[in-house]
Amino acid sequence: MDPTPSLLAELDALPARWEVEGTLAAPVAPVAALLLRVAEGRVGDDNLLVLARASAARQGAMTVVAGAGAGVYRAALAGPVEPVSIEVDGTGPRLAVQSWYAGIHTVTACSEGSRVTHHVHRVLPDHPGFAPGIAEIGLRARMSRDLEHMLGVIADRLGF
């Protein structure tokens, strides 16, 4: 019996539907350390930053719990919502998240310092927050704003 592929491996096998990206005038290592920090406890700007702007996280109703294996977690939410799967890449600065959408955040070096890219690989078609066409454009805009917020938090923490 083959083991279940990791979330990162599963998403790497899929094409990206779209991406948003931003840059920060800071080295990759400290940017990645803050962006990819995941530990058990409440989700916020100091833990699982990529989900800190989610409504459940802003209300204090999202908590990270360790999963089975190194770098594997889930975010439990209050109410009847399925938990969010999270995987931190142990070999590179990447973090995969799967909820009603699945994507990977990656930190790479660029001429400006660090580039943070969020590739969206899968979206549940029946999710009320998503519909093809106009709603997809709105989702991209929201993800772009969320990425800019994350970069602002990181810049503030690093003094850039």
PDB file of C-alpha atoms in Angstrom:
ATOM      1  CA  MET A   1       0.000   0.000   0.000  1.00  0.00           C
ATOM      2  CA  ASP A   2       1.409   3.380  -1.011  1.00  0.00           C
ATOM      3  CA  PRO A   3       1.575   6.005   1.704  1.00  0.00           C
ATOM      4  CA  THR A   4      -0.692   9.018   1.287  1.00  0.00           C
ATOM      5  CA  PRO A   5       1.244  11.749  -0.529  1.00  0.00           C
ATOM      6  CA  SER A   6       2.048  14.867   1.407  1.00  0.00           C
ATOM      7  CA  LEU A   7      -0.066  17.942   0.796  1.00  0.00           C
ATOM      8  CA  LEU A   8       2.940  19.669  -0.799  1.00  0.00           C
ATOM      9  CA  ALA A   9       3.550  16.725  -3.146  1.00  0.00           C
ATOM     10  CA  GLU A  10      -0.144  16.563  -4.033  1.00  0.00           C
ATOM     11  CA  LEU A  11      -0.282  20.276  -4.878  1.00  0.00           C
ATOM     12  CA  ASP A  12       3.070  20.223  -6.698  1.00  0.00           C
ATOM     13  CA  ALA A  13       1.513  17.679  -9.090  1.00  0.00           C
ATOM     14  CA  LEU A  14      -1.269  20.136 -10.003  1.00  0.00           C
ATOM     15  CA  PRO A  15      -0.927  23.208 -12.195  1.00  0.00           C
ATOM     16  CA  ALA A  16      -1.401  26.561 -10.491  1.00  0.00           C
ATOM     17  CA  ARG A  17      -4.755  28.166 -11.306  1.00  0.00           C
ATOM     18  CA  TRP A  18      -3.329  31.587 -10.488  1.00  0.00           C
ATOM     19  CA  GLU A  19      -0.768  33.288  -8.285  1.00  0.00           C
ATOM     20  CA  VAL A  20      -0.256  36.481  -6.377  1.00  0.00           C
ATOM     21  CA  GLU A  21       3.156  37.757  -5.358  1.00  0.00           C
ATOM     22  CA  GLY A  22       4.893  40.576  -3.579  1.00  0.00           C
ATOM     23  CA  THR A  23       8.415  41.577  -2.610  1.00  0.00           C
ATOM     24  CA  LEU A  24      10.090  42.721   0.549  1.00  0.00           C
ATOM     25  CA  ALA A  25      13.514  44.364   0.918  1.00  0.00           C
ATOM     26  CA  ALA A  26      14.742  41.758   3.399  1.00  0.00           C
ATOM     27  CA  PRO A  27      16.762  38.535   3.155  1.00  0.00           C
ATOM     28  CA  VAL A  28      14.946  35.248   2.503  1.00  0.00           C
ATOM     29  CA  ALA A  29      15.835  33.490   5.772  1.00  0.00           C
ATOM     30  CA  PRO A  30      14.190  35.925   8.213  1.00  0.00           C
ATOM     31  CA  VAL A  31      11.210  36.476   5.889  1.00  0.00           C
ATOM     32  CA  ALA A  32      10.677  32.718   5.604  1.00  0.00           C
ATOM     33  CA  ALA A  33      11.094  32.247   9.361  1.00  0.00           C
ATOM     34  CA  LEU A  34       8.204  34.625  10.059  1.00  0.00           C
ATOM     35  CA  LEU A  35       5.966  33.671   7.136  1.00  0.00           C
ATOM     36  CA  LEU A  36       6.298  29.929   7.707  1.00  0.00           C
ATOM     37  CA  ARG A  37       6.172  29.920  11.521  1.00  0.00           C
ATOM     38  CA  VAL A  38       3.599  27.350  12.599  1.00  0.00           C
ATOM     39  CA  ALA A  39       3.216  26.073  16.150  1.00  0.00           C
ATOM     40  CA  GLU A  40       0.410  24.762  18.297  1.00  0.00           C
ATOM     41  CA  GLY A  41      -1.788  27.577  19.569  1.00  0.00           C
ATOM     42  CA  ARG A  42      -3.963  30.428  18.369  1.00  0.00           C
ATOM     43  CA  VAL A  43      -3.588  31.624  14.761  1.00  0.00           C
ATOM     44  CA  GLY A  44      -2.448  35.234  14.410  1.00  0.00           C
ATOM     45  CA  ASP A  45       0.339  37.475  13.158  1.00  0.00           C
ATOM     46  CA  ASP A  46       2.887  35.450  15.165  1.00  0.00           C
ATOM     47  CA  ASN A  47       1.585  31.971  14.242  1.00  0.00           C
ATOM     48  CA  LEU A  48       0.419  30.746  10.819  1.00  0.00           C
ATOM     49  CA  LEU A  49       0.525  34.274   9.446  1.00  0.00           C
ATOM     50  CA  VAL A  50      -0.840  33.110   6.076  1.00  0.00           C
ATOM     51  CA  LEU A  51      -4.243  32.531   7.738  1.00  0.00           C
ATOM     52  CA  ALA A  52      -4.178  35.387  10.248  1.00  0.00           C
ATOM     53  CA  ARG A  53      -6.645  37.458   8.165  1.00  0.00           C
ATOM     54  CA  ALA A  54      -9.207  34.660   7.903  1.00  0.00           C
ATOM     55  CA  SER A  55     -12.407  35.648   9.680  1.00  0.00           C
ATOM     56  CA  ALA A  56     -12.187  32.750  12.156  1.00  0.00           C
ATOM     57  CA  ALA A  57      -8.602  33.725  13.048  1.00  0.00           C
ATOM     58  CA  ARG A  58      -9.551  37.389  13.535  1.00  0.00           C
ATOM     59  CA  GLN A  59     -12.297  36.253  15.917  1.00  0.00           C
ATOM     60  CA  GLY A  60      -9.854  34.055  17.862  1.00  0.00           C
ATOM     61  CA  ALA A  61     -11.655  30.889  16.760  1.00  0.00           C
ATOM     62  CA  MET A  62      -8.806  29.190  14.851  1.00  0.00           C
ATOM     63  CA  THR A  63      -6.177  27.095  16.612  1.00  0.00           C
ATOM     64  CA  VAL A  64      -3.197  25.157  15.239  1.00  0.00           C
ATOM     65  CA  VAL A  65      -2.848  21.531  16.345  1.00  0.00           C
ATOM     66  CA  ALA A  66       0.104  19.280  15.498  1.00  0.00           C
ATOM     67  CA  GLY A  67      -0.593  16.585  12.931  1.00  0.00           C
ATOM     68  CA  ALA A  68       1.042  13.258  12.158  1.00  0.00           C
ATOM     69  CA  GLY A  69       4.578  13.846  10.959  1.00  0.00           C
ATOM     70  CA  ALA A  70       7.177  16.585  10.877  1.00  0.00           C
ATOM     71  CA  GLY A  71       5.860  19.888   9.572  1.00  0.00           C
ATOM     72  CA  VAL A  72       2.253  18.646   9.412  1.00  0.00           C
ATOM     73  CA  TYR A  73      -0.483  20.546  11.237  1.00  0.00           C
ATOM     74  CA  ARG A  74      -4.154  21.306  11.083  1.00  0.00           C
ATOM     75  CA  ALA A  75      -6.037  24.401  12.051  1.00  0.00           C
ATOM     76  CA  ALA A  76      -9.168  23.626  14.016  1.00  0.00           C
ATOM     77  CA  LEU A  77     -12.019  26.100  13.768  1.00  0.00           C
ATOM     78  CA  ALA A  78     -14.938  26.671  16.092  1.00  0.00           C
ATOM     79  CA  GLY A  79     -18.187  25.426  14.618  1.00  0.00           C
ATOM     80  CA  PRO A  80     -19.062  22.861  11.948  1.00  0.00           C
ATOM     81  CA  VAL A  81     -16.202  23.747   9.576  1.00  0.00           C
ATOM     82  CA  GLU A  82     -13.731  21.114   8.422  1.00  0.00           C
ATOM     83  CA  PRO A  83     -10.195  21.575   9.781  1.00  0.00           C
ATOM     84  CA  VAL A  84      -7.562  23.182   7.591  1.00  0.00           C
ATOM     85  CA  SER A  85      -4.565  21.040   6.568  1.00  0.00           C
ATOM     86  CA  ILE A  86      -1.130  22.656   6.765  1.00  0.00           C
ATOM     87  CA  GLU A  87       2.307  21.424   5.778  1.00  0.00           C
ATOM     88  CA  VAL A  88       5.622  23.249   6.164  1.00  0.00           C
ATOM     89  CA  ASP A  89       8.321  22.133   3.733  1.00  0.00           C
ATOM     90  CA  GLY A  90      11.308  20.875   5.688  1.00  0.00           C
ATOM     91  CA  THR A  91      13.682  21.376   2.762  1.00  0.00           C
ATOM     92  CA  GLY A  92      12.654  24.752   1.395  1.00  0.00           C
ATOM     93  CA  PRO A  93      10.814  27.899   2.346  1.00  0.00           C
ATOM     94  CA  ARG A  94       7.303  26.700   1.401  1.00  0.00           C
ATOM     95  CA  LEU A  95       4.021  26.242   3.210  1.00  0.00           C
ATOM     96  CA  ALA A  96       0.925  24.461   1.867  1.00  0.00           C
ATOM     97  CA  VAL A  97      -2.594  25.137   3.129  1.00  0.00           C
ATOM     98  CA  GLN A  98      -5.761  23.273   2.199  1.00  0.00           C
ATOM     99  CA  SER A  99      -9.196  24.443   3.248  1.00  0.00           C
ATOM    100  CA  TRP A 100     -11.883  25.373   0.709  1.00  0.00           C
ATOM    101  CA  TYR A 101      -8.948  26.209  -1.524  1.00  0.00           C
ATOM    102  CA  ALA A 102      -5.458  24.731  -1.637  1.00  0.00           C
ATOM    103  CA  GLY A 103      -2.285  26.673  -2.268  1.00  0.00           C
ATOM    104  CA  ILE A 104       1.405  27.020  -1.563  1.00  0.00           C
ATOM    105  CA  HIS A 105       3.264  30.068  -0.243  1.00  0.00           C
ATOM    106  CA  THR A 106       6.911  30.192  -1.343  1.00  0.00           C
ATOM    107  CA  VAL A 107       9.740  32.554  -0.400  1.00  0.00           C
ATOM    108  CA  THR A 108      12.559  33.061  -2.929  1.00  0.00           C
ATOM    109  CA  ALA A 109      15.427  35.492  -3.346  1.00  0.00           C
ATOM    110  CA  CYS A 110      15.022  38.301  -5.864  1.00  0.00           C
ATOM    111  CA  SER A 111      16.867  41.513  -6.711  1.00  0.00           C
ATOM    112  CA  GLU A 112      14.649  43.456  -4.257  1.00  0.00           C
ATOM    113  CA  GLY A 113      15.354  40.986  -1.414  1.00  0.00           C
ATOM    114  CA  SER A 114      12.611  38.356  -1.016  1.00  0.00           C
ATOM    115  CA  ARG A 115       9.694  37.431  -3.222  1.00  0.00           C
ATOM    116  CA  VAL A 116       6.684  35.790  -1.596  1.00  0.00           C
ATOM    117  CA  THR A 117       4.424  33.946  -4.013  1.00  0.00           C
ATOM    118  CA  HIS A 118       1.070  32.346  -3.267  1.00  0.00           C
ATOM    119  CA  HIS A 119       0.095  29.767  -5.892  1.00  0.00           C
ATOM    120  CA  VAL A 120      -3.526  28.623  -5.771  1.00  0.00           C
ATOM    121  CA  HIS A 121      -3.847  25.085  -7.130  1.00  0.00           C
ATOM    122  CA  ARG A 122      -7.388  24.040  -6.257  1.00  0.00           C
ATOM    123  CA  VAL A 123     -10.683  25.663  -5.288  1.00  0.00           C
ATOM    124  CA  LEU A 124     -13.772  23.750  -4.245  1.00  0.00           C
ATOM    125  CA  PRO A 125     -16.310  24.685  -6.922  1.00  0.00           C
ATOM    126  CA  ASP A 126     -19.317  24.510  -4.591  1.00  0.00           C
ATOM    127  CA  HIS A 127     -17.856  26.727  -1.875  1.00  0.00           C
ATOM    128  CA  PRO A 128     -20.052  29.781  -1.263  1.00  0.00           C
ATOM    129  CA  GLY A 129     -17.007  32.061  -1.330  1.00  0.00           C
ATOM    130  CA  PHE A 130     -16.110  31.102  -4.879  1.00  0.00           C
ATOM    131  CA  ALA A 131     -17.722  31.045  -8.293  1.00  0.00           C
ATOM    132  CA  PRO A 132     -15.906  31.084 -11.642  1.00  0.00           C
ATOM    133  CA  GLY A 133     -15.564  34.385 -13.444  1.00  0.00           C
ATOM    134  CA  ILE A 134     -16.233  37.564 -11.461  1.00  0.00           C
ATOM    135  CA  ALA A 135     -15.985  35.896  -8.048  1.00  0.00           C
ATOM    136  CA  GLU A 136     -12.596  34.442  -9.003  1.00  0.00           C
ATOM    137  CA  ILE A 137     -11.339  37.949  -9.803  1.00  0.00           C
ATOM    138  CA  GLY A 138     -12.546  39.109  -6.374  1.00  0.00           C
ATOM    139  CA  LEU A 139     -10.818  36.180  -4.699  1.00  0.00           C
ATOM    140  CA  ARG A 140      -7.557  37.026  -6.438  1.00  0.00           C
ATOM    141  CA  ALA A 141      -7.875  40.638  -5.289  1.00  0.00           C
ATOM    142  CA  ARG A 142      -8.542  39.546  -1.701  1.00  0.00           C
ATOM    143  CA  MET A 143      -5.571  37.167  -1.728  1.00  0.00           C
ATOM    144  CA  SER A 144      -3.385  39.949  -3.113  1.00  0.00           C
ATOM    145  CA  ARG A 145      -4.502  42.286  -0.277  1.00  0.00           C
ATOM    146  CA  ASP A 146      -3.891  39.533   2.286  1.00  0.00           C
ATOM    147  CA  LEU A 147      -0.398  38.968   0.894  1.00  0.00           C
ATOM    148  CA  GLU A 148       0.365  42.690   1.102  1.00  0.00           C
ATOM    149  CA  HIS A 149      -0.826  42.663   4.726  1.00  0.00           C
ATOM    150  CA  MET A 150       1.464  39.693   5.507  1.00  0.00           C
ATOM    151  CA  LEU A 151       4.413  41.482   3.916  1.00  0.00           C
ATOM    152  CA  GLY A 152       3.615  44.565   5.998  1.00  0.00           C
ATOM    153  CA  VAL A 153       3.579  42.503   9.213  1.00  0.00           C
ATOM    154  CA  ILE A 154       6.909  40.901   8.281  1.00  0.00           C
ATOM    155  CA  ALA A 155       8.465  44.257   7.314  1.00  0.00           C
ATOM    156  CA  ASP A 156       7.369  45.726  10.631  1.00  0.00           C
ATOM    157  CA  ARG A 157       8.764  42.800  12.622  1.00  0.00           C
ATOM    158  CA  LEU A 158      12.081  42.877  10.748  1.00  0.00           C
ATOM    159  CA  GLY A 159      12.389  46.660  10.795  1.00  0.00           C
ATOM    160  CA  PHE A 160      12.285  47.120   7.004  1.00  0.00           C
TER     161      PHE A 160
END
